[in-house]
mmCIF file of C-alpha atoms in Angstrom:
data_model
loop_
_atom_site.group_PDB
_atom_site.id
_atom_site.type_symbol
_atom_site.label_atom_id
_atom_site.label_comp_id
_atom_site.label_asym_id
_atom_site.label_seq_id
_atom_site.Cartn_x
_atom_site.Cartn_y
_atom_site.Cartn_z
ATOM 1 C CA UNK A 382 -2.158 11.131 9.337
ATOM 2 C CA UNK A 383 -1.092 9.164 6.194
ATOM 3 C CA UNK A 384 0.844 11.459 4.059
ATOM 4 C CA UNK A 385 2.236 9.770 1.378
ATOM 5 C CA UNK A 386 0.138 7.927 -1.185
ATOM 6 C CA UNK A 387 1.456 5.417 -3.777
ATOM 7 C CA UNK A 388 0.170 4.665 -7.022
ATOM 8 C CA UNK A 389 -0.705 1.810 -8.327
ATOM 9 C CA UNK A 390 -0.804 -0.414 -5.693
ATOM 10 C CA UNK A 391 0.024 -2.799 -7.219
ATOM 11 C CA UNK A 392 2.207 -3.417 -10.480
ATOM 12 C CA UNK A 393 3.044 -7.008 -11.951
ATOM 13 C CA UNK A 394 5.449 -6.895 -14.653
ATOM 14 C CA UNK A 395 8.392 -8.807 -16.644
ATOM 15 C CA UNK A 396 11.656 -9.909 -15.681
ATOM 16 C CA UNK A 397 13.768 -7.306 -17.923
ATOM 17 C CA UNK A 398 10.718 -4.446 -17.829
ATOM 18 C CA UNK A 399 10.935 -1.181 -16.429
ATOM 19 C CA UNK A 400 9.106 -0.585 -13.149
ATOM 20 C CA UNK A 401 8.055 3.232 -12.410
ATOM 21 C CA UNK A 402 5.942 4.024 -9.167
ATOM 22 C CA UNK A 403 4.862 7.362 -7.819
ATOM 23 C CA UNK A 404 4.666 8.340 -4.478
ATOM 24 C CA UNK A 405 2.501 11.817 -3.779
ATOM 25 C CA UNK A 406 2.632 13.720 -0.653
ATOM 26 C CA UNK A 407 0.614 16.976 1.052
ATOM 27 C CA UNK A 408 3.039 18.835 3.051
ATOM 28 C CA UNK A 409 6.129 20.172 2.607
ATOM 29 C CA UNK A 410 9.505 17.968 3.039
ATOM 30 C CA UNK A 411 13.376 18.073 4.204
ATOM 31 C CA UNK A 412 13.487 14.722 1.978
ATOM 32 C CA UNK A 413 11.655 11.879 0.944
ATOM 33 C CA UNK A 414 12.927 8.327 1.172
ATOM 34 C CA UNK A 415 11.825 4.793 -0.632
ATOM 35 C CA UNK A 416 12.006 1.492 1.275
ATOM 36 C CA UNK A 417 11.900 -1.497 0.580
ATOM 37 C CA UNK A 418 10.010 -4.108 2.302
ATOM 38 C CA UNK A 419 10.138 -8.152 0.957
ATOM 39 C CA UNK A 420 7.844 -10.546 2.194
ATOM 40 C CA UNK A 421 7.710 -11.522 5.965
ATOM 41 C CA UNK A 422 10.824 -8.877 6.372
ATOM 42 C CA UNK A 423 11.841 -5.254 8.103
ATOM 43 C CA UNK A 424 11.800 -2.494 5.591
ATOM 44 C CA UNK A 425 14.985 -1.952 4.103
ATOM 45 C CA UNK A 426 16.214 2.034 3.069
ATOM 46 C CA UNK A 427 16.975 2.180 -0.978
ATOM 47 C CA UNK A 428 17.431 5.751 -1.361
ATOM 48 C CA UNK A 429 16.788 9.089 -0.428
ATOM 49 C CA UNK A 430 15.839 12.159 -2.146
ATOM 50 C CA UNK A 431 16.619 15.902 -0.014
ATOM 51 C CA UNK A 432 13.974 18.571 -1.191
ATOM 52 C CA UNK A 433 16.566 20.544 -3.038
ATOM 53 C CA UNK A 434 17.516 18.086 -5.175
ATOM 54 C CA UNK A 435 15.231 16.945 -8.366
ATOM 55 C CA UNK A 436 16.723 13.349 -9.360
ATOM 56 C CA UNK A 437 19.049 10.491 -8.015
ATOM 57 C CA UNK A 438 20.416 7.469 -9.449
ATOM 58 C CA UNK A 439 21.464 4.457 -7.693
ATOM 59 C CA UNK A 440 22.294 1.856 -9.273
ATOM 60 C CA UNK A 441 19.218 0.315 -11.414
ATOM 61 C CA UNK A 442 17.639 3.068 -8.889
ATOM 62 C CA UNK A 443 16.365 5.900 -10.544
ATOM 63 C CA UNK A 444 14.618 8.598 -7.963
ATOM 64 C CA UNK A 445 12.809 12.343 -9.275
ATOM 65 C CA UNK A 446 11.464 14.643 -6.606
ATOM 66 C CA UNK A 447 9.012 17.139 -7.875
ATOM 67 C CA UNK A 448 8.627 19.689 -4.929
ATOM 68 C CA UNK A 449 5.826 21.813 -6.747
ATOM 69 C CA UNK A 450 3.349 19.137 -7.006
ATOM 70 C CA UNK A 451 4.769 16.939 -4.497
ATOM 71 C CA UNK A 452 5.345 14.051 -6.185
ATOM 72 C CA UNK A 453 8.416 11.640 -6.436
ATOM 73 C CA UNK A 454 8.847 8.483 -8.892
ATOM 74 C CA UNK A 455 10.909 5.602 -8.431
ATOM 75 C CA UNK A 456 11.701 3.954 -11.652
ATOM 76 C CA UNK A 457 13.984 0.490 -11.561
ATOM 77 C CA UNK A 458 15.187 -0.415 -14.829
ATOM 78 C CA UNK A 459 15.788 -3.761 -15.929
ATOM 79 C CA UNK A 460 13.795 -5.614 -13.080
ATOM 80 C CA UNK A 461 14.577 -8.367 -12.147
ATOM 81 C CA UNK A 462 12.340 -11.546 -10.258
ATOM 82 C CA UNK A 463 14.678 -10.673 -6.784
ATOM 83 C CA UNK A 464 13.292 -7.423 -6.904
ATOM 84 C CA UNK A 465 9.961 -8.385 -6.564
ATOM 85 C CA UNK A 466 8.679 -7.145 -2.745
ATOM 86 C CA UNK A 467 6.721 -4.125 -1.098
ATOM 87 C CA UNK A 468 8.260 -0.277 -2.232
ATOM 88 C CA UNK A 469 7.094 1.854 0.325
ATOM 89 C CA UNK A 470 7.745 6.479 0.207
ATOM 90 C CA UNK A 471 8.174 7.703 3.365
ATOM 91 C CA UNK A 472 8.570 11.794 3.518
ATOM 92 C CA UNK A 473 10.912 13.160 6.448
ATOM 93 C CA UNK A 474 8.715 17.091 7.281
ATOM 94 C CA UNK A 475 11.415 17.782 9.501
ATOM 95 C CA UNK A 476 12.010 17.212 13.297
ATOM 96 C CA UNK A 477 13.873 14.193 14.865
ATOM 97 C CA UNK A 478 13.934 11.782 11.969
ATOM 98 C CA UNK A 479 10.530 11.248 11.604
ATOM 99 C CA UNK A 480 9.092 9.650 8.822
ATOM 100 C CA UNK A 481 5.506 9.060 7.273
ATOM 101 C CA UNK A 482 5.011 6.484 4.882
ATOM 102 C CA UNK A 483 2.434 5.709 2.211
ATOM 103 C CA UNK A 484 0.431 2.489 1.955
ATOM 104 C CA UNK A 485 3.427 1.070 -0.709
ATOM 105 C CA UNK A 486 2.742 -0.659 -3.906
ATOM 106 C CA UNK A 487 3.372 -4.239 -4.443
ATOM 107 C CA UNK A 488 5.636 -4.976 -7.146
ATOM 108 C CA UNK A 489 5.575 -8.338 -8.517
ATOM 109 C CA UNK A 490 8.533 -9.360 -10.993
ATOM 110 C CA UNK A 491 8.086 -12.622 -13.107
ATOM 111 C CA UNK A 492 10.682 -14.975 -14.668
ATOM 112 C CA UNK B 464 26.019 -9.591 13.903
ATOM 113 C CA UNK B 465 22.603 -8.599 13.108
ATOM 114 C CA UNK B 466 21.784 -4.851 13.220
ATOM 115 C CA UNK B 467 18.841 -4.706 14.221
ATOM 116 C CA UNK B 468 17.397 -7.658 16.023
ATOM 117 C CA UNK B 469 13.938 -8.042 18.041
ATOM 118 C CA UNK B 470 12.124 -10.922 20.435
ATOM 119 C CA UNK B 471 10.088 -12.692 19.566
ATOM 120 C CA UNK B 472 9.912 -12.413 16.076
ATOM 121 C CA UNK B 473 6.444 -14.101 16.888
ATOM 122 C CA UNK B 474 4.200 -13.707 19.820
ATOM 123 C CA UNK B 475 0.582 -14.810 20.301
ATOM 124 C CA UNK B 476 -1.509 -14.501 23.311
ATOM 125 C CA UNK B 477 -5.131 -13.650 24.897
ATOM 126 C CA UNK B 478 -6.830 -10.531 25.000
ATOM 127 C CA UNK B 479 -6.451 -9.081 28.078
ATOM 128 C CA UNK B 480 -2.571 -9.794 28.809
ATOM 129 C CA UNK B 481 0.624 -7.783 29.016
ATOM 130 C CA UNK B 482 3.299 -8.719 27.092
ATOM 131 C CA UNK B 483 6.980 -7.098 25.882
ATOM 132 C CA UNK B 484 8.809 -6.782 22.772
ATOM 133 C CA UNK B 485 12.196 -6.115 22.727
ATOM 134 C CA UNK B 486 14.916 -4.392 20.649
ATOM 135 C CA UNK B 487 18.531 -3.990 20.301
ATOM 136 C CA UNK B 488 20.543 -2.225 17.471
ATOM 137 C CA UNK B 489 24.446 -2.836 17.700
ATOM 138 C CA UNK B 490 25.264 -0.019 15.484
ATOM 139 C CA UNK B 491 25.835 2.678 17.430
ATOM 140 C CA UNK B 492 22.948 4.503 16.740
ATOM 141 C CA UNK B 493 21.734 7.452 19.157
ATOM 142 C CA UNK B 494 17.805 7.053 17.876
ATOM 143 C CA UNK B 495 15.398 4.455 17.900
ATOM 144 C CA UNK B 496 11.659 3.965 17.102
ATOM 145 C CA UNK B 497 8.557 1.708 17.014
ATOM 146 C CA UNK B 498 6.495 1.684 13.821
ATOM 147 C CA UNK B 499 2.755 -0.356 13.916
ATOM 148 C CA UNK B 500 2.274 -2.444 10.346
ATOM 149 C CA UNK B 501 -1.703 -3.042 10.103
ATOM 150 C CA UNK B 502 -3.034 -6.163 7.937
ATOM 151 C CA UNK B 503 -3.065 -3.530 4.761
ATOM 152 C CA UNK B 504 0.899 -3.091 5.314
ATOM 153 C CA UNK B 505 0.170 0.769 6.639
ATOM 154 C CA UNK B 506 2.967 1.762 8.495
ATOM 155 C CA UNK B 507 2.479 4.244 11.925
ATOM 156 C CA UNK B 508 5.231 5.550 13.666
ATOM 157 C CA UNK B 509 4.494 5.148 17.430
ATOM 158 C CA UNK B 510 7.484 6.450 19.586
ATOM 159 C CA UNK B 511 10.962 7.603 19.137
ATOM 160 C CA UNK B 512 14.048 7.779 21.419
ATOM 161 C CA UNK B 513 17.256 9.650 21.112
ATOM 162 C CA UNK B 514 19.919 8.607 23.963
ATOM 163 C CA UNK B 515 16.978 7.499 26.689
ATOM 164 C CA UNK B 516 14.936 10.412 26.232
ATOM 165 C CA UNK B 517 11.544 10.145 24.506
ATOM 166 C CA UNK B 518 11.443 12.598 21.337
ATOM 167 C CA UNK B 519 8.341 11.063 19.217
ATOM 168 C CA UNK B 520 5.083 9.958 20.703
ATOM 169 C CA UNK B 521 2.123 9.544 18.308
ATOM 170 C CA UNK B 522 -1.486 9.220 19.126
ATOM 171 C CA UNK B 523 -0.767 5.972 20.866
ATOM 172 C CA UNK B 524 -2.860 4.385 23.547
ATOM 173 C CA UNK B 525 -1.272 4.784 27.338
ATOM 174 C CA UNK B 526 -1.240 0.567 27.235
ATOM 175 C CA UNK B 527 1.686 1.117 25.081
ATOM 176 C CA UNK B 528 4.756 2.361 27.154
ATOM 177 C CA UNK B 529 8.141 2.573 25.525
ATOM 178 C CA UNK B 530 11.296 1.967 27.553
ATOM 179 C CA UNK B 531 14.879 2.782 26.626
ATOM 180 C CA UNK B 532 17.291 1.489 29.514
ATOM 181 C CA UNK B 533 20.216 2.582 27.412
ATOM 182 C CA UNK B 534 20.640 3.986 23.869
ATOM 183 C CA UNK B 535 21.086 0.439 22.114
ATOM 184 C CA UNK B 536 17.919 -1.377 23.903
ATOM 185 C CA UNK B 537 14.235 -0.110 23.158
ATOM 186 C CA UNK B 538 11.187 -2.331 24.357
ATOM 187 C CA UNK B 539 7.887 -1.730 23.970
ATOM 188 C CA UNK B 540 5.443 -2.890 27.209
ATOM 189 C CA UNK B 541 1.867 -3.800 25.989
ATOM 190 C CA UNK B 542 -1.160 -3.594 29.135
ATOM 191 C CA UNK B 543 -4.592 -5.153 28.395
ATOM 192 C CA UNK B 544 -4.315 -6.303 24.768
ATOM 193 C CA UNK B 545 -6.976 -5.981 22.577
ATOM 194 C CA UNK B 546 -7.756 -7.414 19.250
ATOM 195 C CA UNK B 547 -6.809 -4.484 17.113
ATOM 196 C CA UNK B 548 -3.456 -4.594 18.616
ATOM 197 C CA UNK B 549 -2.996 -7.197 16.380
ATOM 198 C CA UNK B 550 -0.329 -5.829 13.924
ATOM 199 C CA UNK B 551 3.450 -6.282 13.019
ATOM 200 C CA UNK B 552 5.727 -4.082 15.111
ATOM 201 C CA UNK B 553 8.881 -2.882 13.464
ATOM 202 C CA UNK B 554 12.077 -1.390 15.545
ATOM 203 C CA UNK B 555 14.277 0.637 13.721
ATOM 204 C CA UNK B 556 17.319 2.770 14.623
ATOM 205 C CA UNK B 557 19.112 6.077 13.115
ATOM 206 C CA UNK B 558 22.667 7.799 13.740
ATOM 207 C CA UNK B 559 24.126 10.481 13.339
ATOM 208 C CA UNK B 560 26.310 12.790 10.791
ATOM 209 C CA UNK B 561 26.372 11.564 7.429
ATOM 210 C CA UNK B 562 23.217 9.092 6.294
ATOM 211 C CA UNK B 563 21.449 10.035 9.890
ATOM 212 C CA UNK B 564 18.095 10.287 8.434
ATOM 213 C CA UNK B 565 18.728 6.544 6.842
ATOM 214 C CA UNK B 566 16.290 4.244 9.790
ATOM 215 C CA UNK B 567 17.772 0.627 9.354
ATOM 216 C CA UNK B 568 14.770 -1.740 10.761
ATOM 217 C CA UNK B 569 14.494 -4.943 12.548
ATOM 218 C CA UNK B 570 12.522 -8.125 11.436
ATOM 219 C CA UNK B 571 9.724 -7.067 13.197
ATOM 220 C CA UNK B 572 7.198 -9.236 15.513
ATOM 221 C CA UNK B 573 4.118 -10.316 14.382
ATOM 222 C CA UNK B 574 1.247 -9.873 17.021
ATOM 223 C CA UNK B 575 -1.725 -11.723 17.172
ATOM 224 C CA UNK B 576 -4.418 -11.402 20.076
ATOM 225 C CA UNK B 577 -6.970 -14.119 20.419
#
């Protein structure tokens, strides 16, 4: 069963522009990770979120984790064309590593 | 030095055959999985291995059989395919300690059944 949704699905924006996509889930979590996925590629792990923990920061990477309407947000700031692929949440329920992923939204960065 | 690698990255064929796709991770990793991409970019887990033994095995057809002949190799055996089987499969692998729950995936193989 498909457990994470993303919203939107897609999101076409400016080089230099803020990107913020939201990720909602149904049942409860150890963590919840965001991937991403370019063109033609494997999926590729940006950053994860545990369930105790309410924001992360990596980088341009900025992660919140809202356990009481379970929802997380992955904002990049400052986008840039390269970052331009697939963003995909995935939520770890716990129980050998495995993950559910949403459907992703397709971020699409222009010069 | 890839990390994760898989053959073929492309592999067409007929309904009806049996065909392989294999995986190797070279990072010491003790789990591995298959994942199912459909044409909307949906992403399944299918199975999961930790040293040989299976640990994860979705709602997945019995045509699919996973074998891990050691903790670094995971293949995936196809029987009878069928169009729907048509689909990007992604290998991925996960250690342990520190980071564990990080899955570092391969460049998948893109399936299509005529």
């Amino acid at each position: 069963s498909q457990q994470g949704e993303e919203d939107p699905q897609a999101l076409s924006i400016q080089e230099g522009e803020n990107a913020t996509m939201n990720c909602s889930y149904k049942t409860s979590i150890n963590n919840l990770q965001w991937y991403r996925q370019n063109s033609g590629r494997g999926l590729v792990h940006l950053i994860l979120i545990r369930s105790n923990e309410r924001e992360k920061h990596s980088g341009r990477l900025r992660v919140t984790l809202d356990t009481s309407k379970k929802s997380s947000s992955l904002l990049i700031t400052a986008s840039r064309a390269a970052d331009t692929a697939s963003y995909f949440c995935a939520t770890d329920t716990g129980g050998y590593n495995k993950l559910i992923f949403g459907a992703g939204t397709r971020l699409a960065v222009h010069p | 030095d890839t990390a994760v690698s898989q053959t073929p990255k492309y592999l067409v064929t007929q309904m009806g055959n049996d065909k392989s796709i294999k995986c190797e991770q070279n990072l010491g990793h003790d789990t591995m999985y298959w994942y199912k991409q459909d044409s909307k970019k949906f992403l399944k887990i299918m199975f999961s291995y930790n040293n040989k033994e299976l640990i994860i095995n979705e709602t997945v057809p019995n045509r699919f059989s996973p074998k891990s002949p050691d903790k670094a190799h995971l293949n995936l055996h196809i029987n009878s395919l069928e169009l729907g089987d048509s689909a990007v499969y992604f290998c991925a692998s996960s250690g342990r300690g520190d980071g564990q729950e990080t899955q570092y995936f391969g460049p998948g193989t893109r399936l299509l059944v005529l």
